[in-house]
Amino acid sequence: MLSDDEALAVLLGLVAGRRAGLTTTQHTASETASAKIRRVLPKHIARRLDTLLESLAFTDQPGEFDTPDAGVLLTIADAVRHRRPVSIRYTDRDERRSERTLHAYGIVAHAGRWYVTGKDARIGEDRTFRLDRIADARTLPGSFEAPAGPDPAQRVLSGFATADYRHEVTLRIHGTVEQIRAHLPASIASLEEHEPAAGENRATERWLRVELRAERLDWVPPVLASLDRPFVIERPDELRDLVIELADRLASYARQA
């Protein structure tokens, strides 16, 4: 049923999904699927594909991620498609358990994990949940209308950027959106864009406000240094001190013979 290219695409997809952590709780499913495909391939094609997979190397190590239950994943996907409310049993990062009714907008794969984003009907606000922390999902009667606005992936990234962490950082950086986003992506920082003045190109460098939240601040000064753009630290003062310390340290290294 499969051509050489199609068989290669399927097997590479299984390998890539497993290494990216985008599997379900049945960890062996991708291995057994690969074995079944190999068994039915003509021997000369199977040998060529095995040779490729054996010689394939990756520059990064596979991550160790908790994976979602396949039943939960499929139930929520069905609720997204048909705009049906779904009841979930969820355990948050502090091990607190709760039961919620979710109007799920979409499922998002990000950095080796599965997420679902939607409106928590009890509090009436948008929330993002990790699928591996959902113990059970049941479709409920009724329906809902998905809101206009950002797509599910953008909602998840924005949620990461505004999550509750120890430090709230506000900066003004002079540059283009592309220059800033190259070092501070949407999953890390929110960027306040202004409409360009009449006749001004959107790609023109200008002052933009950047906000991010972090549990630790020590990684921020090297990022600002790599930006190589003028910036102003509005808060916190502790970050200003860390940037000055990094600048002094680099200058002292550069002066050494």
mmCIF file of C-alpha atoms in Angstrom:
data_model
loop_
_atom_site.group_PDB
_atom_site.id
_atom_site.type_symbol
_atom_site.label_atom_id
_atom_site.label_comp_id
_atom_site.label_asym_id
_atom_site.label_seq_id
_atom_site.Cartn_x
_atom_site.Cartn_y
_atom_site.Cartn_z
ATOM 1 C CA MET A 1 0.000 0.000 0.000
ATOM 2 C CA LEU A 2 2.932 2.359 0.631
ATOM 3 C CA SER A 3 5.508 3.641 -1.813
ATOM 4 C CA ASP A 4 9.160 3.972 -0.749
ATOM 5 C CA ASP A 5 8.672 7.652 0.048
ATOM 6 C CA GLU A 6 5.453 7.021 1.979
ATOM 7 C CA ALA A 7 6.992 4.233 4.086
ATOM 8 C CA LEU A 8 9.998 6.447 4.847
ATOM 9 C CA ALA A 9 7.700 9.343 5.816
ATOM 10 C CA VAL A 10 5.719 7.148 8.234
ATOM 11 C CA LEU A 11 8.781 5.637 9.918
ATOM 12 C CA LEU A 12 10.582 8.974 10.223
ATOM 13 C CA GLY A 13 7.414 10.483 11.671
ATOM 14 C CA LEU A 14 7.282 7.765 14.339
ATOM 15 C CA VAL A 15 10.950 8.284 15.209
ATOM 16 C CA ALA A 16 10.609 12.085 15.340
ATOM 17 C CA GLY A 17 7.444 11.936 17.455
ATOM 18 C CA ARG A 18 9.065 9.583 19.945
ATOM 19 C CA ARG A 19 12.183 11.754 20.288
ATOM 20 C CA ALA A 20 10.115 14.933 20.628
ATOM 21 C CA GLY A 21 8.111 13.399 23.468
ATOM 22 C CA LEU A 22 4.852 13.667 21.509
ATOM 23 C CA THR A 23 3.576 10.220 22.364
ATOM 24 C CA THR A 24 0.862 8.890 24.672
ATOM 25 C CA THR A 25 1.111 6.765 27.808
ATOM 26 C CA GLN A 26 1.483 3.678 25.622
ATOM 27 C CA HIS A 27 5.228 4.219 25.141
ATOM 28 C CA THR A 28 5.612 1.040 23.075
ATOM 29 C CA ALA A 29 2.978 2.003 20.498
ATOM 30 C CA SER A 30 5.429 3.691 18.121
ATOM 31 C CA GLU A 31 7.870 0.758 18.351
ATOM 32 C CA THR A 32 5.189 -1.837 17.629
ATOM 33 C CA ALA A 33 3.811 0.291 14.779
ATOM 34 C CA SER A 34 7.296 0.560 13.253
ATOM 35 C CA ALA A 35 7.793 -3.201 13.563
ATOM 36 C CA LYS A 36 4.461 -3.938 11.854
ATOM 37 C CA ILE A 37 5.290 -1.626 8.951
ATOM 38 C CA ARG A 38 8.737 -3.213 8.528
ATOM 39 C CA ARG A 39 7.257 -6.728 8.471
ATOM 40 C CA VAL A 40 5.000 -6.005 5.506
ATOM 41 C CA LEU A 41 7.504 -4.044 3.428
ATOM 42 C CA PRO A 42 9.345 -5.729 0.560
ATOM 43 C CA LYS A 43 12.726 -6.871 1.885
ATOM 44 C CA HIS A 44 14.789 -4.595 -0.352
ATOM 45 C CA ILE A 45 12.834 -1.514 0.808
ATOM 46 C CA ALA A 46 12.942 -2.587 4.460
ATOM 47 C CA ARG A 47 16.736 -3.000 4.291
ATOM 48 C CA ARG A 48 17.177 0.470 2.804
ATOM 49 C CA LEU A 49 14.930 2.080 5.425
ATOM 50 C CA ASP A 50 16.664 0.223 8.263
ATOM 51 C CA THR A 51 20.016 1.395 6.921
ATOM 52 C CA LEU A 52 18.833 4.995 6.979
ATOM 53 C CA LEU A 53 17.366 4.761 10.487
ATOM 54 C CA GLU A 54 20.512 3.063 11.831
ATOM 55 C CA SER A 55 22.750 5.754 10.368
ATOM 56 C CA LEU A 56 20.540 8.634 11.492
ATOM 57 C CA ALA A 57 22.018 10.818 14.256
ATOM 58 C CA PHE A 58 20.438 13.652 16.233
ATOM 59 C CA THR A 59 22.131 16.715 17.652
ATOM 60 C CA ASP A 60 19.950 16.781 20.767
ATOM 61 C CA GLN A 61 19.059 14.144 23.309
ATOM 62 C CA PRO A 62 15.476 12.899 23.547
ATOM 63 C CA GLY A 63 13.583 14.532 26.384
ATOM 64 C CA GLU A 64 12.009 12.702 29.306
ATOM 65 C CA PHE A 65 8.411 13.872 29.377
ATOM 66 C CA ASP A 66 5.263 12.707 31.077
ATOM 67 C CA THR A 67 2.849 11.681 28.356
ATOM 68 C CA PRO A 68 -0.949 11.980 28.174
ATOM 69 C CA ASP A 69 -3.439 9.151 28.135
ATOM 70 C CA ALA A 70 -4.564 8.353 24.580
ATOM 71 C CA GLY A 71 -8.224 8.253 25.629
ATOM 72 C CA VAL A 72 -7.978 11.705 27.214
ATOM 73 C CA LEU A 73 -6.235 13.097 24.128
ATOM 74 C CA LEU A 74 -8.869 11.745 21.731
ATOM 75 C CA THR A 75 -11.817 12.783 23.931
ATOM 76 C CA ILE A 76 -10.583 16.362 24.133
ATOM 77 C CA ALA A 77 -9.812 16.436 20.403
ATOM 78 C CA ASP A 78 -13.409 15.371 19.722
ATOM 79 C CA ALA A 79 -14.693 18.089 22.092
ATOM 80 C CA VAL A 80 -12.599 20.689 20.244
ATOM 81 C CA ARG A 81 -13.909 19.598 16.864
ATOM 82 C CA HIS A 82 -17.577 19.587 17.873
ATOM 83 C CA ARG A 83 -17.386 22.539 20.307
ATOM 84 C CA ARG A 84 -18.663 20.441 23.209
ATOM 85 C CA PRO A 85 -17.881 21.174 26.880
ATOM 86 C CA VAL A 86 -15.673 18.590 28.553
ATOM 87 C CA SER A 87 -15.263 17.707 32.227
ATOM 88 C CA ILE A 88 -11.657 17.082 33.298
ATOM 89 C CA ARG A 89 -9.951 15.937 36.503
ATOM 90 C CA TYR A 90 -6.741 17.949 36.755
ATOM 91 C CA THR A 91 -3.678 17.952 39.043
ATOM 92 C CA ASP A 92 -1.683 21.208 38.995
ATOM 93 C CA ARG A 93 2.060 21.666 39.579
ATOM 94 C CA ASP A 94 1.454 21.968 43.342
ATOM 95 C CA GLU A 95 -0.313 18.572 43.343
ATOM 96 C CA ARG A 96 -3.722 20.172 43.948
ATOM 97 C CA ARG A 97 -6.559 18.203 42.377
ATOM 98 C CA SER A 98 -9.686 19.763 40.933
ATOM 99 C CA GLU A 99 -12.545 18.993 38.581
ATOM 100 C CA ARG A 100 -13.223 21.571 35.887
ATOM 101 C CA THR A 101 -15.542 22.161 32.963
ATOM 102 C CA LEU A 102 -13.529 23.269 29.952
ATOM 103 C CA HIS A 103 -14.564 24.868 26.661
ATOM 104 C CA ALA A 104 -11.545 23.618 24.726
ATOM 105 C CA TYR A 105 -10.383 25.801 21.817
ATOM 106 C CA GLY A 106 -7.537 23.606 20.629
ATOM 107 C CA ILE A 107 -4.717 21.160 21.396
ATOM 108 C CA VAL A 108 -1.157 22.449 21.087
ATOM 109 C CA ALA A 109 2.148 20.554 20.955
ATOM 110 C CA HIS A 110 4.988 22.667 22.362
ATOM 111 C CA ALA A 111 8.523 21.746 23.465
ATOM 112 C CA GLY A 112 7.762 18.053 23.834
ATOM 113 C CA ARG A 113 4.485 18.418 25.708
ATOM 114 C CA TRP A 114 0.777 18.377 24.853
ATOM 115 C CA TYR A 115 -1.428 21.258 26.019
ATOM 116 C CA VAL A 116 -5.103 22.115 25.735
ATOM 117 C CA THR A 117 -6.244 25.722 25.881
ATOM 118 C CA GLY A 118 -9.771 26.966 26.461
ATOM 119 C CA LYS A 119 -12.147 28.692 28.858
ATOM 120 C CA ASP A 120 -12.525 27.392 32.393
ATOM 121 C CA ALA A 121 -16.314 27.670 32.653
ATOM 122 C CA ARG A 122 -16.325 27.970 36.453
ATOM 123 C CA ILE A 123 -14.196 31.122 36.592
ATOM 124 C CA GLY A 124 -15.014 32.383 33.094
ATOM 125 C CA GLU A 125 -11.352 32.866 32.112
ATOM 126 C CA ASP A 126 -9.034 31.317 29.531
ATOM 127 C CA ARG A 127 -6.624 28.719 30.879
ATOM 128 C CA THR A 128 -4.014 26.309 29.522
ATOM 129 C CA PHE A 129 -3.679 22.771 30.900
ATOM 130 C CA ARG A 130 -1.028 20.119 30.403
ATOM 131 C CA LEU A 131 -2.678 17.014 28.988
ATOM 132 C CA ASP A 132 -0.449 14.621 30.954
ATOM 133 C CA ARG A 133 -1.909 16.096 34.168
ATOM 134 C CA ILE A 134 -5.491 15.314 33.132
ATOM 135 C CA ALA A 135 -6.584 12.027 34.693
ATOM 136 C CA ASP A 136 -10.003 11.785 33.078
ATOM 137 C CA ALA A 137 -12.034 13.595 30.418
ATOM 138 C CA ARG A 138 -15.770 13.259 29.734
ATOM 139 C CA THR A 139 -17.756 15.051 27.060
ATOM 140 C CA LEU A 140 -20.753 16.978 28.441
ATOM 141 C CA PRO A 141 -24.068 17.949 26.803
ATOM 142 C CA GLY A 142 -24.341 21.340 25.140
ATOM 143 C CA SER A 143 -22.106 23.404 22.914
ATOM 144 C CA PHE A 144 -20.189 26.692 22.880
ATOM 145 C CA GLU A 145 -18.897 29.242 20.392
ATOM 146 C CA ALA A 146 -15.149 29.610 20.039
ATOM 147 C CA PRO A 147 -14.057 33.228 20.519
ATOM 148 C CA ALA A 148 -12.412 35.334 17.856
ATOM 149 C CA GLY A 149 -8.833 36.371 18.408
ATOM 150 C CA PRO A 150 -5.514 34.535 18.720
ATOM 151 C CA ASP A 151 -5.300 30.934 17.589
ATOM 152 C CA PRO A 152 -4.741 28.179 20.204
ATOM 153 C CA ALA A 153 -0.946 28.083 19.701
ATOM 154 C CA GLN A 154 -0.657 31.835 20.273
ATOM 155 C CA ARG A 155 -2.866 31.566 23.368
ATOM 156 C CA VAL A 156 -0.568 28.919 24.839
ATOM 157 C CA LEU A 157 2.586 30.954 24.140
ATOM 158 C CA SER A 158 1.026 34.090 25.615
ATOM 159 C CA GLY A 159 0.068 32.090 28.701
ATOM 160 C CA PHE A 160 3.687 31.058 29.226
ATOM 161 C CA ALA A 161 4.866 34.648 28.921
ATOM 162 C CA THR A 162 2.413 35.886 31.586
ATOM 163 C CA ALA A 163 2.629 32.930 33.988
ATOM 164 C CA ASP A 164 3.039 33.627 37.688
ATOM 165 C CA TYR A 165 6.757 33.685 38.538
ATOM 166 C CA ARG A 166 8.885 35.353 41.195
ATOM 167 C CA HIS A 167 10.108 38.329 39.126
ATOM 168 C CA GLU A 168 8.195 40.686 36.852
ATOM 169 C CA VAL A 169 10.502 42.355 34.330
ATOM 170 C CA THR A 170 9.654 45.386 32.212
ATOM 171 C CA LEU A 171 12.051 46.675 29.561
ATOM 172 C CA ARG A 172 12.098 49.133 26.695
ATOM 173 C CA ILE A 173 14.209 47.935 23.793
ATOM 174 C CA HIS A 174 15.101 49.875 20.658
ATOM 175 C CA GLY A 175 14.889 47.638 17.627
ATOM 176 C CA THR A 176 12.546 45.837 15.286
ATOM 177 C CA VAL A 177 10.056 43.194 16.311
ATOM 178 C CA GLU A 178 12.097 40.574 14.443
ATOM 179 C CA GLN A 179 15.337 41.541 16.219
ATOM 180 C CA ILE A 180 13.714 41.271 19.639
ATOM 181 C CA ARG A 181 11.740 38.099 18.927
ATOM 182 C CA ALA A 182 14.919 36.352 17.752
ATOM 183 C CA HIS A 183 16.091 36.361 21.402
ATOM 184 C CA LEU A 184 12.832 36.764 23.344
ATOM 185 C CA PRO A 185 10.162 34.592 21.673
ATOM 186 C CA ALA A 186 6.464 34.833 22.444
ATOM 187 C CA SER A 187 6.676 31.924 24.907
ATOM 188 C CA ILE A 188 9.041 33.991 27.090
ATOM 189 C CA ALA A 189 8.047 37.625 26.691
ATOM 190 C CA SER A 190 5.085 39.727 25.640
ATOM 191 C CA LEU A 191 5.825 42.579 23.259
ATOM 192 C CA GLU A 192 3.780 45.758 23.096
ATOM 193 C CA GLU A 193 3.720 46.878 19.501
ATOM 194 C CA HIS A 194 2.614 50.348 18.419
ATOM 195 C CA GLU A 195 1.153 51.256 15.098
ATOM 196 C CA PRO A 196 3.887 52.943 13.061
ATOM 197 C CA ALA A 197 3.491 56.631 12.352
ATOM 198 C CA ALA A 198 2.199 57.724 8.970
ATOM 199 C CA GLY A 199 4.759 56.834 6.337
ATOM 200 C CA GLU A 200 6.850 54.777 8.796
ATOM 201 C CA ASN A 201 7.737 51.221 7.869
ATOM 202 C CA ARG A 202 6.709 48.554 10.403
ATOM 203 C CA ALA A 203 10.211 47.069 10.147
ATOM 204 C CA THR A 204 11.787 50.368 11.270
ATOM 205 C CA GLU A 205 13.674 50.242 14.566
ATOM 206 C CA ARG A 206 11.832 51.961 17.412
ATOM 207 C CA TRP A 207 11.335 51.702 21.181
ATOM 208 C CA LEU A 208 9.145 48.735 22.129
ATOM 209 C CA ARG A 209 7.975 47.678 25.582
ATOM 210 C CA VAL A 210 8.834 44.121 26.594
ATOM 211 C CA GLU A 211 7.401 42.333 29.628
ATOM 212 C CA LEU A 212 8.397 38.937 30.949
ATOM 213 C CA ARG A 213 8.221 36.916 34.143
ATOM 214 C CA ALA A 214 10.984 34.740 35.502
ATOM 215 C CA GLU A 215 11.727 32.589 38.519
ATOM 216 C CA ARG A 216 15.392 33.649 38.259
ATOM 217 C CA LEU A 217 17.003 36.727 36.715
ATOM 218 C CA ASP A 218 20.523 35.447 36.031
ATOM 219 C CA TRP A 219 19.708 34.400 32.448
ATOM 220 C CA VAL A 220 18.318 37.803 31.435
ATOM 221 C CA PRO A 221 21.574 39.890 31.275
ATOM 222 C CA PRO A 222 23.268 37.516 28.759
ATOM 223 C CA VAL A 223 20.138 37.663 26.582
ATOM 224 C CA LEU A 224 20.179 41.473 26.646
ATOM 225 C CA ALA A 225 23.876 41.421 25.759
ATOM 226 C CA SER A 226 23.230 39.091 22.812
ATOM 227 C CA LEU A 227 20.492 41.430 21.546
ATOM 228 C CA ASP A 228 23.103 44.183 21.116
ATOM 229 C CA ARG A 229 20.325 46.811 21.053
ATOM 230 C CA PRO A 230 19.838 49.895 23.260
ATOM 231 C CA PHE A 231 17.575 49.065 26.207
ATOM 232 C CA VAL A 232 16.162 50.599 29.376
ATOM 233 C CA ILE A 233 15.359 48.536 32.471
ATOM 234 C CA GLU A 234 12.170 49.783 34.092
ATOM 235 C CA ARG A 235 11.972 47.047 36.714
ATOM 236 C CA PRO A 236 13.278 45.407 38.815
ATOM 237 C CA ASP A 237 16.331 47.267 40.112
ATOM 238 C CA GLU A 238 17.946 43.923 40.881
ATOM 239 C CA LEU A 239 18.175 43.227 37.146
ATOM 240 C CA ARG A 240 19.991 46.519 36.565
ATOM 241 C CA ASP A 241 22.612 45.467 39.133
ATOM 242 C CA LEU A 242 23.044 42.068 37.464
ATOM 243 C CA VAL A 243 23.554 43.688 34.034
ATOM 244 C CA ILE A 244 26.208 46.037 35.432
ATOM 245 C CA GLU A 245 27.978 43.110 37.113
ATOM 246 C CA LEU A 246 28.012 41.169 33.839
ATOM 247 C CA ALA A 247 29.346 44.186 31.915
ATOM 248 C CA ASP A 248 32.135 44.707 34.476
ATOM 249 C CA ARG A 249 33.016 41.014 34.430
ATOM 250 C CA LEU A 250 33.232 40.924 30.611
ATOM 251 C CA ALA A 251 35.324 44.106 30.573
ATOM 252 C CA SER A 252 37.762 42.623 33.098
ATOM 253 C CA TYR A 253 38.122 39.481 30.995
ATOM 254 C CA ALA A 254 38.769 41.539 27.859
ATOM 255 C CA ARG A 255 41.582 43.518 29.566
ATOM 256 C CA GLN A 256 43.547 40.413 30.454
ATOM 257 C CA ALA A 257 46.651 39.866 28.342
#
